[in-house]
mmCIF file of C-alpha atoms in Angstrom:
data_model
loop_
_atom_site.group_PDB
_atom_site.id
_atom_site.type_symbol
_atom_site.label_atom_id
_atom_site.label_comp_id
_atom_site.label_asym_id
_atom_site.label_seq_id
_atom_site.Cartn_x
_atom_site.Cartn_y
_atom_site.Cartn_z
ATOM 1 C CA MET A 1 6.917 -5.217 -6.995
ATOM 2 C CA VAL A 2 7.428 -5.010 -10.333
ATOM 3 C CA GLN A 3 4.606 -2.491 -10.901
ATOM 4 C CA HIS A 4 5.340 -0.711 -7.811
ATOM 5 C CA LEU A 5 7.790 0.867 -9.561
ATOM 6 C CA ARG A 6 6.847 0.958 -13.206
ATOM 7 C CA ILE A 7 4.416 2.856 -11.250
ATOM 8 C CA LYS A 8 7.199 4.720 -10.044
ATOM 9 C CA ARG A 9 8.481 5.618 -13.056
ATOM 10 C CA THR A 10 5.790 6.836 -14.860
ATOM 11 C CA LEU A 11 5.361 9.184 -11.602
ATOM 12 C CA LEU A 12 8.705 10.039 -12.144
ATOM 13 C CA GLY A 13 8.477 11.400 -15.340
ATOM 14 C CA SER A 14 5.749 13.561 -14.865
ATOM 15 C CA ALA A 15 7.233 14.713 -11.853
ATOM 16 C CA SER A 16 8.764 17.918 -12.847
ATOM 17 C CA SER A 17 5.609 19.527 -14.496
ATOM 18 C CA THR A 18 3.718 18.356 -10.565
ATOM 19 C CA ALA A 19 5.098 18.733 -7.924
ATOM 20 C CA HIS A 20 5.335 21.554 -5.812
ATOM 21 C CA SER A 21 8.665 23.281 -4.620
ATOM 22 C CA SER A 22 9.242 24.494 -1.088
ATOM 23 C CA ASP A 23 8.310 27.302 -2.897
ATOM 24 C CA ASP A 24 5.309 26.488 -3.567
ATOM 25 C CA ALA A 25 3.971 26.100 0.578
ATOM 26 C CA ALA A 26 1.561 27.715 2.560
ATOM 27 C CA THR A 27 1.362 27.806 5.772
ATOM 28 C CA CYS A 28 -1.759 27.640 7.619
ATOM 29 C CA GLY A 29 -3.740 25.817 10.336
ATOM 30 C CA SER A 30 -5.320 27.061 14.429
ATOM 31 C CA PRO A 31 -2.247 28.107 16.174
ATOM 32 C CA TYR A 32 -3.860 28.200 19.331
ATOM 33 C CA TRP A 33 -3.192 24.045 19.522
ATOM 34 C CA ILE A 34 0.294 23.407 18.315
ATOM 35 C CA GLY A 35 0.847 26.815 20.248
ATOM 36 C CA LYS A 36 4.447 29.452 21.710
ATOM 37 C CA GLY A 37 5.003 30.516 17.553
ATOM 38 C CA LEU A 38 4.281 26.674 15.816
ATOM 39 C CA THR A 39 2.289 26.725 13.505
ATOM 40 C CA CYS A 40 0.343 23.233 11.391
ATOM 41 C CA VAL A 41 2.118 23.366 8.028
ATOM 42 C CA CYS A 42 0.155 22.509 4.554
ATOM 43 C CA PHE A 43 0.788 22.943 1.096
ATOM 44 C CA LYS A 44 -0.726 24.278 -1.735
ATOM 45 C CA PRO A 45 0.381 23.725 -4.995
ATOM 46 C CA LYS A 46 0.228 26.031 -7.398
ATOM 47 C CA GLY A 47 -0.463 26.381 -11.151
ATOM 48 C CA ASN A 48 -2.524 23.605 -14.147
ATOM 49 C CA CYS A 49 -1.241 20.809 -11.474
ATOM 50 C CA GLN A 50 -3.811 17.544 -13.123
ATOM 51 C CA PRO A 51 -4.530 15.086 -10.231
ATOM 52 C CA ILE A 52 -3.490 11.082 -10.155
ATOM 53 C CA CYS A 53 -6.026 8.525 -9.982
ATOM 54 C CA ILE A 54 -5.239 4.848 -9.965
ATOM 55 C CA ASN A 55 -7.518 1.837 -8.816
ATOM 56 C CA LEU A 56 -6.721 1.007 -5.514
ATOM 57 C CA THR A 57 -6.146 -2.757 -5.041
ATOM 58 C CA PRO A 58 -8.592 -4.454 -2.442
ATOM 59 C CA LEU A 59 -5.973 -5.030 0.487
ATOM 60 C CA GLN A 60 -4.902 -1.143 -0.537
ATOM 61 C CA GLU A 61 -8.566 0.462 0.664
ATOM 62 C CA GLU A 62 -9.143 -2.128 3.610
ATOM 63 C CA ARG A 63 -5.706 -0.216 4.944
ATOM 64 C CA LEU A 64 -6.309 3.223 3.807
ATOM 65 C CA ARG A 65 -9.850 2.579 5.670
ATOM 66 C CA ARG A 66 -8.254 1.244 8.975
ATOM 67 C CA LEU A 67 -6.038 4.324 8.291
ATOM 68 C CA LYS A 68 -8.343 6.439 8.062
ATOM 69 C CA ARG A 69 -9.897 5.762 10.911
ATOM 70 C CA ARG A 70 -7.020 5.968 13.451
ATOM 71 C CA MET A 71 -7.135 9.685 11.854
ATOM 72 C CA LYS A 72 -10.042 10.398 13.746
ATOM 73 C CA VAL A 73 -9.733 9.843 16.575
ATOM 74 C CA TYR A 74 -10.338 11.952 18.372
ATOM 75 C CA PHE A 75 -8.050 11.923 21.852
ATOM 76 C CA ASP A 76 -10.859 12.024 25.425
ATOM 77 C CA ALA A 77 -9.076 12.068 28.124
ATOM 78 C CA SER A 78 -11.764 9.838 29.910
ATOM 79 C CA LYS A 79 -10.819 6.675 27.699
ATOM 80 C CA LEU A 80 -9.093 4.153 29.513
ATOM 81 C CA ASP A 81 -7.412 2.980 26.822
ATOM 82 C CA HIS A 82 -6.382 6.609 25.430
ATOM 83 C CA GLN A 83 -4.784 6.634 29.652
ATOM 84 C CA ASP A 84 -3.163 3.652 29.360
ATOM 85 C CA ALA A 85 -1.511 4.771 25.961
ATOM 86 C CA LEU A 86 -0.181 8.131 27.686
ATOM 87 C CA ARG A 87 1.017 5.431 30.986
ATOM 88 C CA ALA A 88 3.008 3.820 28.218
ATOM 89 C CA LEU A 89 4.404 6.376 26.412
ATOM 90 C CA TRP A 90 5.436 7.634 29.910
ATOM 91 C CA SER A 91 7.049 4.065 30.800
ATOM 92 C CA ALA A 92 8.314 3.525 27.219
ATOM 93 C CA SER A 93 10.295 7.541 27.191
ATOM 94 C CA PHE A 94 10.439 6.911 31.133
ATOM 95 C CA PRO A 95 11.551 3.863 32.270
ATOM 96 C CA GLY A 96 11.856 3.013 36.190
ATOM 97 C CA HIS A 97 10.299 6.607 36.350
ATOM 98 C CA GLU A 98 7.134 7.005 38.209
ATOM 99 C CA LEU A 99 4.342 9.146 36.266
ATOM 100 C CA LYS A 100 2.807 10.849 39.109
ATOM 101 C CA GLY A 101 -1.013 11.551 37.711
ATOM 102 C CA LEU A 102 -1.714 11.692 33.901
ATOM 103 C CA ILE A 103 -2.067 15.903 35.116
ATOM 104 C CA SER A 104 1.535 16.510 36.183
ATOM 105 C CA ASP A 105 4.557 18.938 35.451
ATOM 106 C CA GLN A 106 6.617 15.577 34.548
ATOM 107 C CA TRP A 107 5.288 15.697 31.363
ATOM 108 C CA LYS A 108 7.180 19.135 30.867
ATOM 109 C CA GLU A 109 10.826 16.963 31.321
ATOM 110 C CA MET A 110 8.691 14.914 27.755
ATOM 111 C CA GLY A 111 7.577 18.249 25.205
ATOM 112 C CA TRP A 112 4.887 18.919 26.077
ATOM 113 C CA GLN A 113 3.453 23.005 27.052
ATOM 114 C CA GLY A 114 1.714 22.377 30.365
ATOM 115 C CA ARG A 115 0.552 19.485 33.382
ATOM 116 C CA ASP A 116 -1.995 17.751 31.052
ATOM 117 C CA PRO A 117 -0.607 16.207 27.609
ATOM 118 C CA SER A 118 -3.902 15.764 26.280
ATOM 119 C CA THR A 119 -4.378 19.423 25.827
ATOM 120 C CA ASP A 120 -2.155 18.974 23.029
ATOM 121 C CA PHE A 121 -3.458 16.566 21.469
ATOM 122 C CA ARG A 122 -5.797 18.088 19.078
ATOM 123 C CA GLY A 123 -4.026 18.976 16.390
ATOM 124 C CA ALA A 124 -3.857 15.689 15.233
ATOM 125 C CA GLY A 125 -5.778 13.145 17.650
ATOM 126 C CA PHE A 126 -4.453 10.167 18.976
ATOM 127 C CA ILE A 127 -2.967 8.887 16.126
ATOM 128 C CA SER A 128 0.228 11.197 17.019
ATOM 129 C CA LEU A 129 0.081 10.087 20.049
ATOM 130 C CA GLU A 130 0.469 5.483 18.583
ATOM 131 C CA ASN A 131 2.980 7.615 16.583
ATOM 132 C CA LEU A 132 4.767 8.547 19.612
ATOM 133 C CA LEU A 133 4.627 5.247 21.084
ATOM 134 C CA PHE A 134 5.201 3.231 18.075
ATOM 135 C CA PHE A 135 9.580 4.860 18.160
ATOM 136 C CA ALA A 136 9.611 4.858 21.607
ATOM 137 C CA LYS A 137 8.905 0.380 21.017
ATOM 138 C CA THR A 138 10.564 -0.366 17.466
ATOM 139 C CA PHE A 139 13.131 2.365 17.529
ATOM 140 C CA SER A 140 14.068 3.289 21.339
ATOM 141 C CA THR A 141 18.249 4.280 20.903
ATOM 142 C CA SER A 142 17.631 6.202 18.196
ATOM 143 C CA PHE A 143 14.271 7.865 20.125
ATOM 144 C CA GLN A 144 16.161 8.249 23.642
ATOM 145 C CA ASN A 145 18.507 10.550 21.403
ATOM 146 C CA LEU A 146 16.510 12.704 20.549
ATOM 147 C CA LEU A 147 14.341 12.962 23.580
ATOM 148 C CA MET A 148 17.229 13.298 25.871
ATOM 149 C CA LYS A 149 19.404 15.089 23.116
ATOM 150 C CA GLN A 150 22.194 13.232 24.154
ATOM 151 C CA GLY A 151 25.642 14.252 22.046
ATOM 152 C CA ARG A 152 23.831 17.885 20.854
ATOM 153 C CA LYS A 153 27.556 19.683 21.452
ATOM 154 C CA GLY A 154 27.333 23.557 20.711
ATOM 155 C CA VAL A 155 23.211 23.695 20.076
ATOM 156 C CA VAL A 156 21.875 26.842 21.309
ATOM 157 C CA PHE A 157 18.155 26.792 20.820
ATOM 158 C CA GLU A 158 16.012 22.816 20.985
ATOM 159 C CA TYR A 159 12.257 22.210 19.885
ATOM 160 C CA PRO A 160 9.954 20.154 21.995
ATOM 161 C CA PHE A 161 10.227 16.697 21.641
ATOM 162 C CA ALA A 162 6.364 15.667 21.497
ATOM 163 C CA VAL A 163 4.358 18.784 20.442
ATOM 164 C CA ALA A 164 6.874 18.738 18.098
ATOM 165 C CA GLY A 165 5.863 15.089 17.436
ATOM 166 C CA VAL A 166 1.874 15.947 16.571
ATOM 167 C CA ASN A 167 3.406 18.357 14.645
ATOM 168 C CA ILE A 168 5.762 15.875 12.795
ATOM 169 C CA THR A 169 2.246 13.366 12.644
ATOM 170 C CA PHE A 170 0.328 16.801 11.042
ATOM 171 C CA MET A 171 2.656 17.374 8.308
ATOM 172 C CA ILE A 172 2.387 13.881 7.535
ATOM 173 C CA MET A 173 -1.591 13.349 6.537
ATOM 174 C CA GLN A 174 -1.215 16.890 4.459
ATOM 175 C CA MET A 175 1.595 15.145 2.604
ATOM 176 C CA LEU A 176 -0.282 12.682 1.525
ATOM 177 C CA ASP A 177 -3.728 14.004 1.485
ATOM 178 C CA LEU A 178 -4.739 10.835 3.311
ATOM 179 C CA ASP A 179 -8.137 13.331 3.940
ATOM 180 C CA ALA A 180 -8.618 13.165 0.266
ATOM 181 C CA ALA A 181 -11.662 10.503 -1.440
ATOM 182 C CA THR A 182 -10.520 6.869 -1.501
ATOM 183 C CA LYS A 183 -8.551 7.227 -5.426
ATOM 184 C CA PRO A 184 -5.197 8.825 -4.408
ATOM 185 C CA ARG A 185 -4.628 12.155 -6.193
ATOM 186 C CA THR A 186 -1.394 12.965 -5.860
ATOM 187 C CA PHE A 187 1.769 10.790 -6.686
ATOM 188 C CA ILE A 188 3.543 10.930 -3.136
ATOM 189 C CA ARG A 189 -0.433 9.412 -2.333
ATOM 190 C CA THR A 190 0.580 6.533 -4.931
ATOM 191 C CA VAL A 191 3.589 6.082 -3.820
ATOM 192 C CA PHE A 192 3.179 5.529 -0.363
ATOM 193 C CA LEU A 193 -0.687 3.127 -0.841
ATOM 194 C CA GLN A 194 1.853 0.638 -2.762
ATOM 195 C CA MET A 195 4.035 1.320 0.214
ATOM 196 C CA LEU A 196 1.082 0.355 2.625
ATOM 197 C CA SER A 197 0.210 -3.183 0.367
ATOM 198 C CA GLU A 198 4.348 -3.798 1.305
ATOM 199 C CA ASN A 199 3.426 -3.291 5.569
ATOM 200 C CA GLU A 200 0.606 -1.909 7.122
ATOM 201 C CA TRP A 201 2.097 0.413 9.429
ATOM 202 C CA ALA A 202 3.756 1.824 6.601
ATOM 203 C CA PHE A 203 2.549 4.984 7.861
ATOM 204 C CA ASP A 204 4.184 4.120 11.709
ATOM 205 C CA LEU A 205 7.785 3.391 9.866
ATOM 206 C CA LEU A 206 7.215 7.063 7.796
ATOM 207 C CA TYR A 207 6.917 9.159 11.217
ATOM 208 C CA CYS A 208 10.245 7.623 12.513
ATOM 209 C CA VAL A 209 11.789 9.068 9.717
ATOM 210 C CA ALA A 210 10.593 12.324 8.640
ATOM 211 C CA PHE A 211 11.468 12.819 13.078
ATOM 212 C CA VAL A 212 15.060 11.427 12.254
ATOM 213 C CA VAL A 213 15.598 13.607 9.065
ATOM 214 C CA MET A 214 13.743 16.967 10.300
ATOM 215 C CA ASP A 215 15.817 16.187 13.662
ATOM 216 C CA LYS A 216 18.764 15.960 11.719
ATOM 217 C CA GLN A 217 17.924 19.435 9.336
ATOM 218 C CA TRP A 218 17.911 21.397 12.925
ATOM 219 C CA LEU A 219 20.942 20.571 13.756
ATOM 220 C CA GLU A 220 22.069 21.118 10.834
ATOM 221 C CA THR A 221 21.138 24.380 10.035
ATOM 222 C CA ASN A 222 21.606 25.531 13.410
ATOM 223 C CA ALA A 223 17.345 26.497 14.003
ATOM 224 C CA THR A 224 15.516 28.434 16.234
ATOM 225 C CA TYR A 225 12.588 27.961 18.029
ATOM 226 C CA MET A 226 10.655 30.380 15.296
ATOM 227 C CA GLN A 227 12.431 28.280 12.694
ATOM 228 C CA PHE A 228 10.304 25.029 13.322
ATOM 229 C CA ASN A 229 7.934 25.383 10.247
ATOM 230 C CA ASP A 230 10.924 26.125 7.740
ATOM 231 C CA ILE A 231 12.568 23.477 9.392
ATOM 232 C CA LEU A 232 9.152 21.300 9.377
ATOM 233 C CA LYS A 233 8.508 22.254 5.520
ATOM 234 C CA SER A 234 11.958 21.305 4.856
ATOM 235 C CA THR A 235 11.726 17.542 5.831
ATOM 236 C CA ARG A 236 8.758 18.283 3.771
ATOM 237 C CA VAL A 237 10.818 18.238 1.206
ATOM 238 C CA GLN A 238 13.337 15.335 2.198
ATOM 239 C CA LEU A 239 10.127 13.095 2.241
ATOM 240 C CA GLU A 240 8.816 13.386 -0.824
ATOM 241 C CA LYS A 241 12.443 13.093 -2.635
ATOM 242 C CA GLU A 242 12.386 10.104 -1.638
ATOM 243 C CA LEU A 243 9.664 8.841 -1.741
ATOM 244 C CA MET A 244 9.675 9.463 -5.399
ATOM 245 C CA ILE A 245 13.456 7.803 -5.814
ATOM 246 C CA ASP A 246 12.709 4.286 -8.272
ATOM 247 C CA ASP A 247 14.247 1.643 -5.525
ATOM 248 C CA VAL A 248 12.443 3.067 -2.658
ATOM 249 C CA LEU A 249 9.269 0.122 -2.288
ATOM 250 C CA ARG A 250 9.215 0.049 0.883
ATOM 251 C CA ILE A 251 9.757 2.616 3.456
ATOM 252 C CA GLU A 252 12.091 0.928 4.597
ATOM 253 C CA ASP A 253 14.566 0.715 1.191
ATOM 254 C CA MET A 254 14.405 4.949 2.322
ATOM 255 C CA PRO A 255 18.211 6.471 2.441
ATOM 256 C CA SER A 256 16.742 7.987 6.198
ATOM 257 C CA TYR A 257 15.513 5.499 7.392
ATOM 258 C CA ARG A 258 19.618 4.708 7.953
ATOM 259 C CA LEU A 259 19.779 7.122 10.254
ATOM 260 C CA LEU A 260 16.600 4.960 12.983
ATOM 261 C CA SER A 261 18.463 2.900 15.135
#
């Protein structure tokens, strides 16, 4: 804990010169898998930003390897465990409602683009399904509120829940720079790896926080469907700010974590 806080203070001292703003963000990716105007979002820092290299502990290295292995798993509709995960997501999302099939119009009720949700996992892979399932099981009240759009007065436009979830997974992977080599190159990634050593499920917890932050910003700005990328960018900025707070040593310490229930 003390080492974590010391590292954070060192990083915060240089954050003003290395952190990128929302103006430095660039949108890229493959819009065919997001569909309907949504594209994946990544951010490219400008200027002479110096990489941050800190040696990882054996625990951090092992947990990072596990997480990166999860990220490399593509969704495969022919695998039984992937089929079971889809069924589990349906059961957690609509308890008491029987799923007629893995390819069904019922999936559209959850915010998938078509009858076959497997086609929407191309961008972020199987981990995006795991994230949704973790959210549904760990914070069922928040999950149901967002899925069912409960308590939302005066909202004209809504985002597709499930497709938004896949986008959030992809955004977090980009933010944490998890495709990079083993040693961290950015201060956000360094902070996250400290949190990962505290809790192996830090990525999944951060996903849940990101989802409620995104939803909150969507409502506060009365966003339209075509503004989804802007909301995702501002969500990333908010997450980065909270991760760099001195007293935030775990995902559970983030101020927005309190939005979950």
